Amino acid sequence: MKQEEIYAKDNDSTVKQFVLLGFSDLPNLQELLSVVFTIIYLTILSGNSLMIVITMLDPALQKPMYFFLANFSSLEICYVSVTLPRVLFNLWTQDRGISLLDCATQMCFFLLLGATECFLLAVMSYDRYVAICNPLHYPLVMNHKMCVQLAVGSWVSGIPVQIGQTWQIFSLHFCNSNLINHFFCDIPPILKLACGDTSVHEVSVYAVAMLFVAVPFMLILASYSKIIFTILSLPTATGRAKAFSTCSSHLLVVVLFFGSATITYLRPKSNHSAGTDKLLSLFYTIVTPLLNPMIYSLRNKDVIAALRKLLLKK
């Protein structure tokens, strides 16, 4: 169904429905994209669910590192479920309309889960820092109570700020157009549709991004600088290789997620282009959740062993 572009008449009125253009600029690839995204979504669900199952069932994986990995896999399932089902619905039905409330709800959950991912990645780096730099104190510091507190803190700490930011953005009047040139309701394309000066809101976005993206990333860098220094000071090559192997998977996920998110939210509005935003968004909304199970399973001997045991039982 073809959606109609709507303009509000003046600054005192606002559009009531948006249209997610998504990948409508590729009309000949709609069926192929729907198949590809369906396969990707099912792969993300099954892969991350498998990670959760094996970390819960295998006694060898009852460690803080895998407790956080299970949380991360659960987060990835939630995170991708905020965006991909809507993309699939739009591709299947060609009905790209989304109400103001649905758009705000999608953005709110997307921002909440994005903040959770930033904090959880920082917590996982702290866990590796304690394990490698203070191994004798590791069982005492990363006890079950501390792990639960850090996980819960990661999940809930962004709630008030991100709800407030969503409310602030959707309190704007949208009179330029109702066409969102993106595949979900993200901040940059929504701000482009707002009437008048949005510089205050842009500053607010940068401030929140600094808090939820830059600060966790700096904590991760601090943790890994100490980890690398400790690894290099280990006396044997075997010890260095083993220590590095426990960190390399996490570091790869950090680079993929924070790299694309930083470029998206910390560059000026004038430098935003729809094509670039879509491409970058694909990395932190789809590629990272897709690669997460493969990265952690292929580079972790304990996870591979747990998978083998599970398959042998089946």
PDB file of C-alpha atoms in Angstrom, residues 208-314:
ATOM      1  CA  VAL A 208      23.230  11.654  26.659  1.00  0.00           C
ATOM      2  CA  ALA A 209      25.479   9.962  24.095  1.00  0.00           C
ATOM      3  CA  MET A 210      28.543  11.088  26.044  1.00  0.00           C
ATOM      4  CA  LEU A 211      27.027   9.619  29.218  1.00  0.00           C
ATOM      5  CA  PHE A 212      25.856   6.315  27.760  1.00  0.00           C
ATOM      6  CA  VAL A 213      28.358   5.759  24.942  1.00  0.00           C
ATOM      7  CA  ALA A 214      31.553   7.701  25.602  1.00  0.00           C
ATOM      8  CA  VAL A 215      31.816   7.080  29.375  1.00  0.00           C
ATOM      9  CA  PRO A 216      31.373   3.258  29.167  1.00  0.00           C
ATOM     10  CA  PHE A 217      33.765   3.206  26.208  1.00  0.00           C
ATOM     11  CA  MET A 218      36.407   5.098  28.217  1.00  0.00           C
ATOM     12  CA  LEU A 219      35.947   2.633  31.097  1.00  0.00           C
ATOM     13  CA  ILE A 220      36.420  -0.236  28.643  1.00  0.00           C
ATOM     14  CA  LEU A 221      39.588   1.393  27.275  1.00  0.00           C
ATOM     15  CA  ALA A 222      40.911   1.869  30.824  1.00  0.00           C
ATOM     16  CA  SER A 223      40.185  -1.781  31.669  1.00  0.00           C
ATOM     17  CA  TYR A 224      41.832  -3.085  28.515  1.00  0.00           C
ATOM     18  CA  SER A 225      44.898  -0.880  28.831  1.00  0.00           C
ATOM     19  CA  LYS A 226      45.544  -2.500  32.214  1.00  0.00           C
ATOM     20  CA  ILE A 227      44.661  -5.946  30.846  1.00  0.00           C
ATOM     21  CA  ILE A 228      47.093  -5.602  27.931  1.00  0.00           C
ATOM     22  CA  PHE A 229      49.851  -4.365  30.248  1.00  0.00           C
ATOM     23  CA  THR A 230      49.266  -7.360  32.538  1.00  0.00           C
ATOM     24  CA  ILE A 231      49.170  -9.824  29.629  1.00  0.00           C
ATOM     25  CA  LEU A 232      52.444  -8.518  28.209  1.00  0.00           C
ATOM     26  CA  SER A 233      54.110  -8.919  31.605  1.00  0.00           C
ATOM     27  CA  LEU A 234      53.155 -12.623  31.880  1.00  0.00           C
ATOM     28  CA  PRO A 235      56.261 -14.838  31.844  1.00  0.00           C
ATOM     29  CA  THR A 236      55.128 -17.465  29.311  1.00  0.00           C
ATOM     30  CA  ALA A 237      53.763 -17.223  25.777  1.00  0.00           C
ATOM     31  CA  THR A 238      51.107 -19.826  26.647  1.00  0.00           C
ATOM     32  CA  GLY A 239      49.841 -17.698  29.519  1.00  0.00           C
ATOM     33  CA  ARG A 240      49.712 -14.596  27.316  1.00  0.00           C
ATOM     34  CA  ALA A 241      47.817 -16.461  24.586  1.00  0.00           C
ATOM     35  CA  LYS A 242      45.285 -17.880  27.057  1.00  0.00           C
ATOM     36  CA  ALA A 243      44.696 -14.509  28.709  1.00  0.00           C
ATOM     37  CA  PHE A 244      44.299 -12.739  25.376  1.00  0.00           C
ATOM     38  CA  SER A 245      41.882 -15.381  24.036  1.00  0.00           C
ATOM     39  CA  THR A 246      39.436 -14.672  26.892  1.00  0.00           C
ATOM     40  CA  CYS A 247      39.352 -10.976  25.959  1.00  0.00           C
ATOM     41  CA  SER A 248      39.590 -10.880  22.169  1.00  0.00           C
ATOM     42  CA  SER A 249      35.954 -11.917  21.568  1.00  0.00           C
ATOM     43  CA  HIS A 250      34.600  -9.220  23.853  1.00  0.00           C
ATOM     44  CA  LEU A 251      36.952  -6.619  22.355  1.00  0.00           C
ATOM     45  CA  LEU A 252      35.731  -7.413  18.821  1.00  0.00           C
ATOM     46  CA  VAL A 253      32.076  -6.926  19.851  1.00  0.00           C
ATOM     47  CA  VAL A 254      33.030  -3.639  21.568  1.00  0.00           C
ATOM     48  CA  VAL A 255      34.704  -2.293  18.409  1.00  0.00           C
ATOM     49  CA  LEU A 256      31.741  -3.235  16.190  1.00  0.00           C
ATOM     50  CA  PHE A 257      29.077  -1.792  18.484  1.00  0.00           C
ATOM     51  CA  PHE A 258      30.754   1.340  19.823  1.00  0.00           C
ATOM     52  CA  GLY A 259      32.392   2.226  16.504  1.00  0.00           C
ATOM     53  CA  SER A 260      29.120   2.428  14.566  1.00  0.00           C
ATOM     54  CA  ALA A 261      27.115   3.942  17.470  1.00  0.00           C
ATOM     55  CA  THR A 262      29.714   6.670  18.097  1.00  0.00           C
ATOM     56  CA  ILE A 263      29.777   7.757  14.450  1.00  0.00           C
ATOM     57  CA  THR A 264      25.967   7.841  14.363  1.00  0.00           C
ATOM     58  CA  TYR A 265      25.262   9.849  17.524  1.00  0.00           C
ATOM     59  CA  LEU A 266      28.370  11.994  18.000  1.00  0.00           C
ATOM     60  CA  ARG A 267      28.648  13.608  14.585  1.00  0.00           C
ATOM     61  CA  PRO A 268      26.869  16.884  13.661  1.00  0.00           C
ATOM     62  CA  LYS A 269      23.355  16.804  12.236  1.00  0.00           C
ATOM     63  CA  SER A 270      24.615  18.504   9.045  1.00  0.00           C
ATOM     64  CA  ASN A 271      26.875  15.497   8.370  1.00  0.00           C
ATOM     65  CA  HIS A 272      24.060  12.968   8.572  1.00  0.00           C
ATOM     66  CA  SER A 273      22.973  11.286   5.353  1.00  0.00           C
ATOM     67  CA  ALA A 274      20.171   8.741   5.149  1.00  0.00           C
ATOM     68  CA  GLY A 275      22.283   6.109   3.400  1.00  0.00           C
ATOM     69  CA  THR A 276      25.144   6.358   5.885  1.00  0.00           C
ATOM     70  CA  ASP A 277      22.776   6.300   8.874  1.00  0.00           C
ATOM     71  CA  LYS A 278      21.050   3.155   7.589  1.00  0.00           C
ATOM     72  CA  LEU A 279      24.363   1.401   6.968  1.00  0.00           C
ATOM     73  CA  LEU A 280      25.759   2.266  10.399  1.00  0.00           C
ATOM     74  CA  SER A 281      22.483   1.321  12.081  1.00  0.00           C
ATOM     75  CA  LEU A 282      22.625  -2.104  10.457  1.00  0.00           C
ATOM     76  CA  PHE A 283      25.913  -2.726  12.291  1.00  0.00           C
ATOM     77  CA  TYR A 284      24.729  -2.019  15.833  1.00  0.00           C
ATOM     78  CA  THR A 285      21.143  -3.254  15.422  1.00  0.00           C
ATOM     79  CA  ILE A 286      21.642  -6.397  13.321  1.00  0.00           C
ATOM     80  CA  VAL A 287      25.277  -7.306  12.616  1.00  0.00           C
ATOM     81  CA  THR A 288      26.436  -7.297  16.269  1.00  0.00           C
ATOM     82  CA  PRO A 289      23.521  -9.476  17.524  1.00  0.00           C
ATOM     83  CA  LEU A 290      24.096 -11.804  14.561  1.00  0.00           C
ATOM     84  CA  LEU A 291      27.836 -12.176  15.137  1.00  0.00           C
ATOM     85  CA  ASN A 292      27.690 -12.322  18.937  1.00  0.00           C
ATOM     86  CA  PRO A 293      27.042 -16.103  19.279  1.00  0.00           C
ATOM     87  CA  MET A 294      29.563 -16.932  16.554  1.00  0.00           C
ATOM     88  CA  ILE A 295      32.276 -14.680  17.994  1.00  0.00           C
ATOM     89  CA  TYR A 296      31.917 -16.047  21.516  1.00  0.00           C
ATOM     90  CA  SER A 297      31.466 -19.688  20.532  1.00  0.00           C
ATOM     91  CA  LEU A 298      34.188 -19.958  17.897  1.00  0.00           C
ATOM     92  CA  ARG A 299      36.813 -18.241  20.064  1.00  0.00           C
ATOM     93  CA  ASN A 300      36.005 -19.898  23.400  1.00  0.00           C
ATOM     94  CA  LYS A 301      37.020 -23.490  24.140  1.00  0.00           C
ATOM     95  CA  ASP A 302      34.640 -23.774  27.127  1.00  0.00           C
ATOM     96  CA  VAL A 303      31.647 -22.752  25.001  1.00  0.00           C
ATOM     97  CA  ILE A 304      32.665 -25.154  22.206  1.00  0.00           C
ATOM     98  CA  ALA A 305      32.982 -27.983  24.740  1.00  0.00           C
ATOM     99  CA  ALA A 306      29.558 -27.145  26.199  1.00  0.00           C
ATOM    100  CA  LEU A 307      28.016 -27.141  22.716  1.00  0.00           C
ATOM    101  CA  ARG A 308      29.534 -30.559  21.979  1.00  0.00           C
ATOM    102  CA  LYS A 309      28.175 -31.988  25.221  1.00  0.00           C
ATOM    103  CA  LEU A 310      24.725 -30.582  24.485  1.00  0.00           C
ATOM    104  CA  LEU A 311      24.725 -32.003  20.950  1.00  0.00           C
ATOM    105  CA  LEU A 312      25.923 -35.423  22.160  1.00  0.00           C
ATOM    106  CA  LYS A 313      23.102 -35.532  24.711  1.00  0.00           C
ATOM    107  CA  LYS A 314      20.589 -34.717  21.964  1.00  0.00           C
TER     108      LYS A 314
END
